[in-house]
Amino acid sequence: MARSTPPSSSAPGSGRTEWPGKILGLPESGPRSMGSFGRRLLGLLIDWALASLVSLVIGTYGAAGNFVTLGIFAALQVVFIALLSGSFGHVCVGLRVVPIRGGYVGVWRPAVRTVLLCLVIPALIHAKDGRPLHDAAAETVLVRR
């Protein structure tokens, strides 16, 4: 006989059985687990501070240079992710960007990911598997080192 409600994946009070990245086959914690919101945010702040510092050094920091700072941020993202599998901020907080299907991250993935990150909104919306849309569109995931 068919059930009218789907079976429960856990008994009441038995704790959490779902975590970000479970659908992707990633562990709940430790290396290769999905990076937490706090680490992601701290990495982003470090990257923005670095872009602002570069913008200040070249003399474009301020109201007139906001798009220059954004361009510097984007360039740093693409270069560092392509070379180090993570931006400077990601490396500092112990994260790395990996393709879902494995292999080298390449150049197109960091470029797509960065353009969408700079638009902000895709970074705030998450897919069913727990990844922000800029990662889902680039077929990448940000994991712990």
mmCIF file of C-alpha atoms in Angstrom:
data_model
loop_
_atom_site.group_PDB
_atom_site.id
_atom_site.type_symbol
_atom_site.label_atom_id
_atom_site.label_comp_id
_atom_site.label_asym_id
_atom_site.label_seq_id
_atom_site.Cartn_x
_atom_site.Cartn_y
_atom_site.Cartn_z
ATOM 1 C CA MET A 1 0.000 0.000 0.000
ATOM 2 C CA ALA A 2 1.380 3.480 -0.887
ATOM 3 C CA ARG A 3 2.223 5.939 1.816
ATOM 4 C CA SER A 4 0.657 9.364 1.804
ATOM 5 C CA THR A 5 3.721 10.945 3.422
ATOM 6 C CA PRO A 6 7.383 10.302 2.664
ATOM 7 C CA PRO A 7 9.246 8.251 5.270
ATOM 8 C CA SER A 8 11.215 10.205 7.843
ATOM 9 C CA SER A 9 14.978 10.109 7.304
ATOM 10 C CA SER A 10 15.619 10.147 11.053
ATOM 11 C CA ALA A 11 13.827 9.294 14.240
ATOM 12 C CA PRO A 12 12.540 12.248 16.269
ATOM 13 C CA GLY A 13 15.235 13.637 18.511
ATOM 14 C CA SER A 14 17.993 11.562 16.906
ATOM 15 C CA GLY A 15 20.016 14.539 15.686
ATOM 16 C CA ARG A 16 20.932 15.888 12.303
ATOM 17 C CA THR A 17 21.235 13.593 9.292
ATOM 18 C CA GLU A 18 21.624 16.254 6.604
ATOM 19 C CA TRP A 19 24.564 18.605 6.093
ATOM 20 C CA PRO A 20 25.756 20.921 3.342
ATOM 21 C CA GLY A 21 27.467 18.853 0.672
ATOM 22 C CA LYS A 22 25.876 15.502 1.548
ATOM 23 C CA ILE A 23 24.178 15.370 -1.852
ATOM 24 C CA LEU A 24 27.602 15.892 -3.458
ATOM 25 C CA GLY A 25 29.152 13.065 -1.440
ATOM 26 C CA LEU A 26 31.222 15.373 0.750
ATOM 27 C CA PRO A 27 31.897 14.525 4.408
ATOM 28 C CA GLU A 28 30.126 16.362 7.208
ATOM 29 C CA SER A 29 33.348 17.727 8.719
ATOM 30 C CA GLY A 30 37.090 17.720 8.225
ATOM 31 C CA PRO A 31 39.073 17.900 4.973
ATOM 32 C CA ARG A 32 36.969 18.022 1.782
ATOM 33 C CA SER A 33 33.848 19.033 3.727
ATOM 34 C CA MET A 34 31.992 22.072 2.432
ATOM 35 C CA GLY A 35 33.363 25.366 3.718
ATOM 36 C CA SER A 36 31.243 27.040 6.385
ATOM 37 C CA PHE A 37 29.586 30.423 5.945
ATOM 38 C CA GLY A 38 31.961 31.970 8.484
ATOM 39 C CA ARG A 39 35.089 30.813 6.664
ATOM 40 C CA ARG A 40 33.671 31.892 3.323
ATOM 41 C CA LEU A 41 32.817 35.347 4.659
ATOM 42 C CA LEU A 42 36.211 35.802 6.317
ATOM 43 C CA GLY A 43 37.951 34.750 3.095
ATOM 44 C CA LEU A 44 35.841 37.244 1.135
ATOM 45 C CA LEU A 45 36.711 40.048 3.574
ATOM 46 C CA ILE A 46 40.427 39.237 3.288
ATOM 47 C CA ASP A 47 40.173 39.285 -0.512
ATOM 48 C CA TRP A 48 38.324 42.606 -0.507
ATOM 49 C CA ALA A 49 40.891 44.115 1.897
ATOM 50 C CA LEU A 50 43.704 42.990 -0.421
ATOM 51 C CA ALA A 51 41.943 44.495 -3.457
ATOM 52 C CA SER A 52 41.369 47.737 -1.527
ATOM 53 C CA LEU A 53 45.020 47.839 -0.499
ATOM 54 C CA VAL A 54 46.158 47.398 -4.108
ATOM 55 C CA SER A 55 43.687 50.079 -5.190
ATOM 56 C CA LEU A 56 45.027 52.426 -2.504
ATOM 57 C CA VAL A 57 48.624 51.821 -3.569
ATOM 58 C CA ILE A 58 47.902 52.601 -7.231
ATOM 59 C CA GLY A 59 45.897 55.692 -6.237
ATOM 60 C CA THR A 60 42.388 54.684 -7.316
ATOM 61 C CA TYR A 61 40.832 53.994 -3.915
ATOM 62 C CA GLY A 62 37.740 56.009 -3.026
ATOM 63 C CA ALA A 63 34.364 56.889 -4.495
ATOM 64 C CA ALA A 64 35.697 57.392 -8.014
ATOM 65 C CA GLY A 65 37.650 54.129 -7.913
ATOM 66 C CA ASN A 66 34.982 51.714 -6.650
ATOM 67 C CA PHE A 67 34.772 49.920 -9.987
ATOM 68 C CA VAL A 68 38.562 49.847 -10.205
ATOM 69 C CA THR A 69 38.674 48.139 -6.801
ATOM 70 C CA LEU A 70 36.000 45.685 -7.969
ATOM 71 C CA GLY A 71 38.040 44.998 -11.113
ATOM 72 C CA ILE A 72 41.159 44.382 -9.019
ATOM 73 C CA PHE A 73 39.150 42.066 -6.766
ATOM 74 C CA ALA A 74 37.876 40.134 -9.804
ATOM 75 C CA ALA A 75 41.331 39.846 -11.368
ATOM 76 C CA LEU A 76 42.836 38.602 -8.102
ATOM 77 C CA GLN A 77 40.042 36.033 -7.754
ATOM 78 C CA VAL A 78 40.540 34.595 -11.236
ATOM 79 C CA VAL A 79 44.351 34.508 -11.051
ATOM 80 C CA PHE A 80 44.600 33.046 -7.545
ATOM 81 C CA ILE A 81 41.850 30.439 -8.058
ATOM 82 C CA ALA A 82 43.375 29.317 -11.362
ATOM 83 C CA LEU A 83 46.877 29.078 -9.880
ATOM 84 C CA LEU A 84 46.289 28.032 -6.246
ATOM 85 C CA SER A 85 42.775 26.500 -6.351
ATOM 86 C CA GLY A 86 41.626 29.300 -4.087
ATOM 87 C CA SER A 87 41.809 33.043 -3.679
ATOM 88 C CA PHE A 88 44.287 34.601 -1.246
ATOM 89 C CA GLY A 89 41.520 34.793 1.366
ATOM 90 C CA HIS A 90 40.495 31.177 0.760
ATOM 91 C CA VAL A 91 44.070 30.012 1.279
ATOM 92 C CA CYS A 92 44.342 32.074 4.491
ATOM 93 C CA VAL A 93 41.233 30.473 6.026
ATOM 94 C CA GLY A 94 41.958 26.932 4.803
ATOM 95 C CA LEU A 95 39.565 26.632 1.867
ATOM 96 C CA ARG A 96 40.001 25.677 -1.776
ATOM 97 C CA VAL A 97 37.848 25.663 -4.896
ATOM 98 C CA VAL A 98 37.502 22.287 -6.591
ATOM 99 C CA PRO A 99 35.511 21.200 -9.650
ATOM 100 C CA ILE A 100 32.577 18.901 -8.885
ATOM 101 C CA ARG A 101 33.839 16.281 -11.334
ATOM 102 C CA GLY A 102 37.443 16.495 -10.127
ATOM 103 C CA GLY A 103 40.528 17.541 -12.040
ATOM 104 C CA TYR A 104 42.048 20.977 -12.576
ATOM 105 C CA VAL A 105 39.853 23.998 -11.910
ATOM 106 C CA GLY A 106 41.056 25.673 -15.142
ATOM 107 C CA VAL A 107 40.427 29.287 -16.072
ATOM 108 C CA TRP A 108 36.799 29.361 -17.229
ATOM 109 C CA ARG A 109 35.442 28.178 -13.864
ATOM 110 C CA PRO A 110 37.155 30.945 -11.860
ATOM 111 C CA ALA A 111 36.043 33.507 -14.468
ATOM 112 C CA VAL A 112 32.362 32.452 -14.363
ATOM 113 C CA ARG A 113 32.429 32.121 -10.587
ATOM 114 C CA THR A 114 33.988 35.571 -10.156
ATOM 115 C CA VAL A 115 31.607 37.395 -12.506
ATOM 116 C CA LEU A 116 28.643 35.974 -10.611
ATOM 117 C CA LEU A 117 30.287 36.694 -7.238
ATOM 118 C CA CYS A 118 30.758 40.331 -8.265
ATOM 119 C CA LEU A 119 27.027 40.543 -9.044
ATOM 120 C CA VAL A 120 26.465 39.596 -5.346
ATOM 121 C CA ILE A 121 22.925 38.132 -5.677
ATOM 122 C CA PRO A 122 24.018 34.671 -6.964
ATOM 123 C CA ALA A 123 26.350 34.387 -3.972
ATOM 124 C CA LEU A 124 23.421 34.907 -1.590
ATOM 125 C CA ILE A 125 21.124 32.266 -3.128
ATOM 126 C CA HIS A 126 21.893 28.610 -2.454
ATOM 127 C CA ALA A 127 21.110 25.530 -4.547
ATOM 128 C CA LYS A 128 19.579 22.366 -3.036
ATOM 129 C CA ASP A 129 23.020 20.863 -2.474
ATOM 130 C CA GLY A 130 24.094 23.789 -0.260
ATOM 131 C CA ARG A 131 26.338 25.568 -2.776
ATOM 132 C CA PRO A 132 25.809 29.244 -3.606
ATOM 133 C CA LEU A 133 24.636 29.755 -7.192
ATOM 134 C CA HIS A 134 27.967 31.218 -8.320
ATOM 135 C CA ASP A 135 29.605 27.901 -7.392
ATOM 136 C CA ALA A 136 26.786 25.835 -8.913
ATOM 137 C CA ALA A 137 27.022 27.723 -12.232
ATOM 138 C CA ALA A 138 30.795 27.232 -12.361
ATOM 139 C CA GLU A 139 30.447 23.543 -11.409
ATOM 140 C CA THR A 140 32.703 24.066 -8.382
ATOM 141 C CA VAL A 141 32.497 23.685 -4.628
ATOM 142 C CA LEU A 142 34.448 25.470 -1.898
ATOM 143 C CA VAL A 143 35.831 22.854 0.489
ATOM 144 C CA ARG A 144 38.145 22.762 3.498
ATOM 145 C CA ARG A 145 41.796 21.939 2.828
#
